[in-house]
Amino acid sequence: MTQPIWGPVQAQMSVILREHPDDVPAVVAQLSRLQDVLCQVPPLLSGNPLADFNELYLAITENVLDRLYAGKFKDPAFLSRLDVEFAARYFDALRYWTEGSPACPGVWAGLFHRIPGPDARPLPSAVAGVNAHINFDLPFALVTTFDHLGSDPIDGSDQHHDYLQVNDIFAEEIPGLRRGYLDRWQLLIDTMNGDLDDWWQGEMVEYTRNVAWRNAQKIWAIRHDLIALDAERRRLDRTATGLGKLLLSPFAGFLQ
């Protein structure tokens, strides 16, 4: 590749991606620095489709951190470790892309390819990032978290309760974030729809995160079978990649 992937901010991006945050405040700090740099990547600058996702991810993670400080989680060690493992997969994908490594998951590569253009609508871009992070990254982040803590992904446990509480964070953050992606005429339509758009997008997040939990349980059961584990990783990547292509296609204009 003759030109640096990140153009004039290549050096800044490389410095950020060398970091490996080990707690939630560090994840927030790294996402914040990443947001500043992403908005300087030519030619789209603040219209960078990855910046649209990163902005959403930062807001959700800041809310998680506020709840950790407020003692809202039953098992803060679990939620903190999950947040770190989850973010690590996103940062790793960016690092692989920067290095031109084939280890970059296909679902992330589909979004990263859009960084130089053509322009993508902000809301579908953010949703495409959520698709990659929840449908592909989250099940594996859950498995590494439970393995680290020496516990199991059991329905109804304190860990499951805390995991579901993150759905409430999405419900709090989605309305304001989504409206920030809309044009003036779209905001008028959004007002006419009342709470309908917020409701169905919240339902979709809840459904998708429930599927990720089930996939984590499936992966947990086969985690020592490397062949089966690799097959499941490839399956989840293919599925999420297909959905990501749809979200970034003209068809997904209905989202915005």
Tab-separated table of C-alpha atoms in Angstrom:
chain	number	residue	atom	x	y	z
A	1	MET	CA	0.000	0.000	0.000
A	2	THR	CA	1.660	3.202	-1.185
A	3	GLN	CA	-0.226	5.621	1.056
A	4	PRO	CA	-0.621	5.367	4.846
A	5	ILE	CA	-4.044	4.002	5.683
A	6	TRP	CA	-4.795	6.892	8.032
A	7	GLY	CA	-3.191	9.627	5.941
A	8	PRO	CA	-1.715	12.553	7.918
A	9	VAL	CA	-2.778	11.061	11.277
A	10	GLN	CA	-1.061	7.697	10.720
A	11	ALA	CA	1.493	8.331	13.471
A	12	GLN	CA	-1.166	9.421	15.960
A	13	MET	CA	-3.296	6.383	15.184
A	14	SER	CA	-0.317	4.041	15.589
A	15	VAL	CA	0.433	5.509	19.030
A	16	ILE	CA	-3.183	5.075	20.167
A	17	LEU	CA	-3.369	1.494	18.924
A	18	ARG	CA	-0.185	0.504	20.773
A	19	GLU	CA	-2.057	1.011	24.029
A	20	HIS	CA	-3.852	-1.848	25.763
A	21	PRO	CA	-6.293	-0.452	28.363
A	22	ASP	CA	-6.737	-2.593	31.458
A	23	ASP	CA	-9.714	-0.851	33.092
A	24	VAL	CA	-12.852	1.020	32.048
A	25	PRO	CA	-11.490	4.562	32.607
A	26	ALA	CA	-8.601	3.681	30.282
A	27	VAL	CA	-11.042	2.358	27.679
A	28	VAL	CA	-12.994	5.627	27.819
A	29	ALA	CA	-9.775	7.629	27.485
A	30	GLN	CA	-8.630	5.593	24.492
A	31	LEU	CA	-11.994	5.833	22.738
A	32	SER	CA	-11.973	9.588	23.313
A	33	ARG	CA	-8.512	9.999	21.803
A	34	LEU	CA	-9.501	7.748	18.945
A	35	GLN	CA	-12.568	9.893	18.250
A	36	ASP	CA	-10.442	13.026	17.973
A	37	VAL	CA	-8.108	11.352	15.476
A	38	LEU	CA	-10.846	9.682	13.410
A	39	CYS	CA	-12.427	13.072	12.775
A	40	GLN	CA	-9.162	14.194	11.155
A	41	VAL	CA	-8.905	11.315	8.655
A	42	PRO	CA	-9.271	12.570	5.067
A	43	PRO	CA	-11.231	12.856	2.926
A	44	LEU	CA	-14.429	12.617	5.001
A	45	LEU	CA	-13.031	14.031	8.276
A	46	SER	CA	-15.910	14.229	10.785
A	47	GLY	CA	-18.054	12.387	8.221
A	48	ASN	CA	-15.880	9.306	8.686
A	49	PRO	CA	-18.279	6.337	9.068
A	50	LEU	CA	-16.082	4.765	11.750
A	51	ALA	CA	-16.230	7.999	13.748
A	52	ASP	CA	-20.037	7.674	13.732
A	53	PHE	CA	-19.766	4.301	15.437
A	54	ASN	CA	-16.943	5.314	17.765
A	55	GLU	CA	-18.999	8.275	19.018
A	56	LEU	CA	-21.829	5.923	19.973
A	57	TYR	CA	-19.463	3.415	21.559
A	58	LEU	CA	-17.816	6.154	23.625
A	59	ALA	CA	-21.177	7.397	24.938
A	60	ILE	CA	-22.258	3.895	25.961
A	61	THR	CA	-18.934	3.191	27.680
A	62	GLU	CA	-19.041	6.484	29.579
A	63	ASN	CA	-22.489	5.501	30.863
A	64	VAL	CA	-21.139	2.098	31.935
A	65	LEU	CA	-18.335	3.843	33.817
A	66	ASP	CA	-20.803	6.182	35.564
A	67	ARG	CA	-22.817	3.180	36.729
A	68	LEU	CA	-19.692	1.421	37.952
A	69	TYR	CA	-18.761	4.476	40.024
A	70	ALA	CA	-22.335	4.634	41.350
A	71	GLY	CA	-22.261	0.959	42.431
A	72	LYS	CA	-25.161	-0.041	40.174
A	73	PHE	CA	-23.789	-3.475	39.182
A	74	LYS	CA	-24.043	-6.645	41.269
A	75	ASP	CA	-20.671	-7.917	40.035
A	76	PRO	CA	-18.561	-4.904	39.058
A	77	ALA	CA	-15.478	-7.061	38.508
A	78	PHE	CA	-17.329	-8.982	35.805
A	79	LEU	CA	-18.703	-5.887	34.083
A	80	SER	CA	-15.326	-4.143	34.199
A	81	ARG	CA	-13.485	-7.130	32.751
A	82	LEU	CA	-16.133	-7.560	30.055
A	83	ASP	CA	-15.826	-3.906	29.077
A	84	VAL	CA	-12.044	-4.260	28.724
A	85	GLU	CA	-12.216	-7.536	26.773
A	86	PHE	CA	-14.943	-6.115	24.528
A	87	ALA	CA	-12.967	-2.970	23.715
A	88	ALA	CA	-9.804	-4.997	23.104
A	89	ARG	CA	-11.441	-6.789	20.179
A	90	TYR	CA	-12.357	-3.477	18.552
A	91	PHE	CA	-8.871	-2.063	19.066
A	92	ASP	CA	-7.312	-5.303	17.804
A	93	ALA	CA	-9.404	-5.143	14.620
A	94	LEU	CA	-8.212	-1.572	14.051
A	95	ARG	CA	-4.618	-2.628	14.708
A	96	TYR	CA	-4.875	-5.520	12.237
A	97	TRP	CA	-6.372	-3.201	9.620
A	98	THR	CA	-3.609	-0.662	10.141
A	99	GLU	CA	-0.973	-3.381	9.732
A	100	GLY	CA	-2.697	-4.884	6.683
A	101	SER	CA	-3.049	-8.174	8.558
A	102	PRO	CA	-5.431	-10.900	7.297
A	103	ALA	CA	-6.404	-11.405	10.943
A	104	CYS	CA	-8.774	-8.422	10.682
A	105	PRO	CA	-12.322	-9.863	10.879
A	106	GLY	CA	-14.321	-9.538	7.675
A	107	VAL	CA	-17.168	-7.721	9.388
A	108	TRP	CA	-14.826	-4.964	10.598
A	109	ALA	CA	-12.986	-4.803	7.277
A	110	GLY	CA	-16.318	-4.069	5.567
A	111	LEU	CA	-16.735	-0.907	7.658
A	112	PHE	CA	-13.056	0.077	7.532
A	113	HIS	CA	-13.150	-0.074	3.722
A	114	ARG	CA	-15.678	2.760	3.801
A	115	ILE	CA	-13.377	5.173	5.641
A	116	PRO	CA	-11.978	6.790	2.441
A	117	GLY	CA	-15.469	6.964	0.897
A	118	PRO	CA	-17.876	6.793	-0.757
A	119	ASP	CA	-19.740	8.682	1.906
A	120	ALA	CA	-22.081	6.614	4.089
A	121	ARG	CA	-25.035	7.893	6.056
A	122	PRO	CA	-24.121	8.390	9.742
A	123	LEU	CA	-26.847	6.272	11.337
A	124	PRO	CA	-26.372	3.169	9.128
A	125	SER	CA	-22.608	3.507	9.672
A	126	ALA	CA	-23.048	3.542	13.446
A	127	VAL	CA	-25.417	0.568	13.269
A	128	ALA	CA	-22.929	-1.326	11.078
A	129	GLY	CA	-20.310	-0.834	13.798
A	130	VAL	CA	-22.749	-2.022	16.455
A	131	ASN	CA	-23.434	-5.084	14.310
A	132	ALA	CA	-19.715	-5.922	14.140
A	133	HIS	CA	-19.120	-5.308	17.820
A	134	ILE	CA	-22.164	-7.128	19.213
A	135	ASN	CA	-22.811	-9.901	16.694
A	136	PHE	CA	-19.148	-10.852	16.306
A	137	ASP	CA	-16.997	-9.417	19.113
A	138	LEU	CA	-19.309	-9.700	22.106
A	139	PRO	CA	-19.708	-13.509	22.324
A	140	PHE	CA	-15.926	-13.978	22.333
A	141	ALA	CA	-15.432	-11.136	24.816
A	142	LEU	CA	-17.900	-12.846	27.142
A	143	VAL	CA	-16.050	-16.142	26.868
A	144	THR	CA	-12.640	-14.602	27.620
A	145	THR	CA	-14.192	-12.699	30.539
A	146	PHE	CA	-15.727	-15.791	32.124
A	147	ASP	CA	-12.506	-17.716	31.539
A	148	HIS	CA	-10.508	-14.953	33.224
A	149	LEU	CA	-12.842	-14.854	36.237
A	150	GLY	CA	-13.247	-18.620	36.522
A	151	SER	CA	-17.048	-18.561	36.288
A	152	ASP	CA	-19.674	-19.704	33.772
A	153	PRO	CA	-22.250	-17.882	31.605
A	154	ILE	CA	-25.352	-18.911	33.553
A	155	ASP	CA	-28.808	-17.464	32.946
A	156	GLY	CA	-30.167	-15.578	35.935
A	157	SER	CA	-26.759	-15.134	37.579
A	158	ASP	CA	-25.493	-11.802	38.903
A	159	GLN	CA	-23.313	-11.564	35.808
A	160	HIS	CA	-26.308	-12.119	33.539
A	161	HIS	CA	-28.235	-9.455	35.456
A	162	ASP	CA	-25.433	-6.950	34.941
A	163	TYR	CA	-25.141	-7.929	31.283
A	164	LEU	CA	-28.844	-7.207	30.768
A	165	GLN	CA	-28.519	-3.880	32.589
A	166	VAL	CA	-26.410	-2.654	29.667
A	167	ASN	CA	-29.598	-2.882	27.572
A	168	ASP	CA	-30.963	-0.103	29.792
A	169	ILE	CA	-27.900	1.998	28.975
A	170	PHE	CA	-28.591	1.616	25.263
A	171	ALA	CA	-32.216	2.589	25.895
A	172	GLU	CA	-31.048	5.754	27.672
A	173	GLU	CA	-28.468	6.738	25.075
A	174	ILE	CA	-30.059	5.718	21.753
A	175	PRO	CA	-32.676	8.501	21.423
A	176	GLY	CA	-30.240	11.383	21.795
A	177	LEU	CA	-27.499	9.726	19.778
A	178	ARG	CA	-29.837	8.714	16.969
A	179	ARG	CA	-31.287	12.212	16.641
A	180	GLY	CA	-27.757	13.577	16.445
A	181	TYR	CA	-27.324	11.646	13.200
A	182	LEU	CA	-30.477	13.047	11.570
A	183	ASP	CA	-30.977	15.966	9.179
A	184	ARG	CA	-33.520	18.690	9.986
A	185	TRP	CA	-36.271	17.209	7.801
A	186	GLN	CA	-35.629	13.763	9.316
A	187	LEU	CA	-35.952	15.229	12.796
A	188	LEU	CA	-39.411	16.498	11.840
A	189	ILE	CA	-40.463	13.005	10.784
A	190	ASP	CA	-38.874	11.583	13.912
A	191	THR	CA	-40.966	13.947	16.047
A	192	MET	CA	-44.119	12.821	14.219
A	193	ASN	CA	-43.232	9.179	14.944
A	194	GLY	CA	-43.087	9.851	18.666
A	195	ASP	CA	-41.298	7.120	20.597
A	196	LEU	CA	-41.781	4.437	17.905
A	197	ASP	CA	-38.264	4.649	16.434
A	198	ASP	CA	-36.662	4.634	19.882
A	199	TRP	CA	-38.759	1.620	20.883
A	200	TRP	CA	-37.959	-0.623	17.929
A	201	GLN	CA	-34.254	0.238	17.954
A	202	GLY	CA	-34.138	-0.570	21.671
A	203	GLU	CA	-35.898	-3.866	20.954
A	204	MET	CA	-33.346	-4.687	18.252
A	205	VAL	CA	-30.430	-3.998	20.608
A	206	GLU	CA	-31.987	-6.183	23.305
A	207	TYR	CA	-32.629	-9.025	20.837
A	208	THR	CA	-29.120	-8.808	19.364
A	209	ARG	CA	-27.443	-8.809	22.780
A	210	ASN	CA	-29.567	-11.800	23.841
A	211	VAL	CA	-28.363	-13.664	20.743
A	212	ALA	CA	-24.764	-12.733	21.628
A	213	TRP	CA	-25.254	-14.213	25.118
A	214	ARG	CA	-26.581	-17.460	23.621
A	215	ASN	CA	-23.676	-17.585	21.179
A	216	ALA	CA	-21.263	-17.075	24.078
A	217	GLN	CA	-22.814	-20.043	25.874
A	218	LYS	CA	-22.371	-22.112	22.723
A	219	ILE	CA	-18.741	-21.042	22.347
A	220	TRP	CA	-18.126	-21.681	26.048
A	221	ALA	CA	-19.148	-25.314	25.574
A	222	ILE	CA	-16.679	-25.837	22.699
A	223	ARG	CA	-13.895	-23.493	23.831
A	224	HIS	CA	-11.345	-26.318	24.190
A	225	ASP	CA	-12.124	-27.757	20.737
A	226	LEU	CA	-9.979	-25.551	18.516
A	227	ILE	CA	-11.450	-26.844	15.258
A	228	ALA	CA	-15.044	-26.308	16.366
A	229	LEU	CA	-14.117	-22.939	17.865
A	230	ASP	CA	-12.554	-21.738	14.608
A	231	ALA	CA	-15.584	-22.946	12.639
A	232	GLU	CA	-17.907	-20.996	14.946
A	233	ARG	CA	-15.723	-17.889	14.669
A	234	ARG	CA	-15.847	-18.058	10.882
A	235	ARG	CA	-19.609	-18.650	10.936
A	236	LEU	CA	-20.289	-15.642	13.126
A	237	ASP	CA	-17.986	-13.479	11.016
A	238	ARG	CA	-19.749	-14.525	7.790
A	239	THR	CA	-23.172	-13.841	9.259
A	240	ALA	CA	-22.211	-10.453	10.678
A	241	THR	CA	-20.363	-9.511	7.471
A	242	GLY	CA	-23.465	-10.196	5.391
A	243	LEU	CA	-25.589	-8.038	7.667
A	244	GLY	CA	-22.927	-5.325	7.657
A	245	LYS	CA	-22.959	-5.180	3.847
A	246	LEU	CA	-26.713	-4.749	3.936
A	247	LEU	CA	-26.487	-1.972	6.521
A	248	LEU	CA	-23.931	-0.084	4.434
A	249	SER	CA	-25.873	-0.521	1.189
A	250	PRO	CA	-28.332	2.039	-0.255
A	251	PHE	CA	-31.116	-0.226	0.993
A	252	ALA	CA	-30.281	0.724	4.583
A	253	GLY	CA	-31.263	4.327	3.882
A	254	PHE	CA	-34.546	3.543	5.637
A	255	LEU	CA	-32.626	3.712	8.923
A	256	GLN	CA	-32.048	7.412	8.390
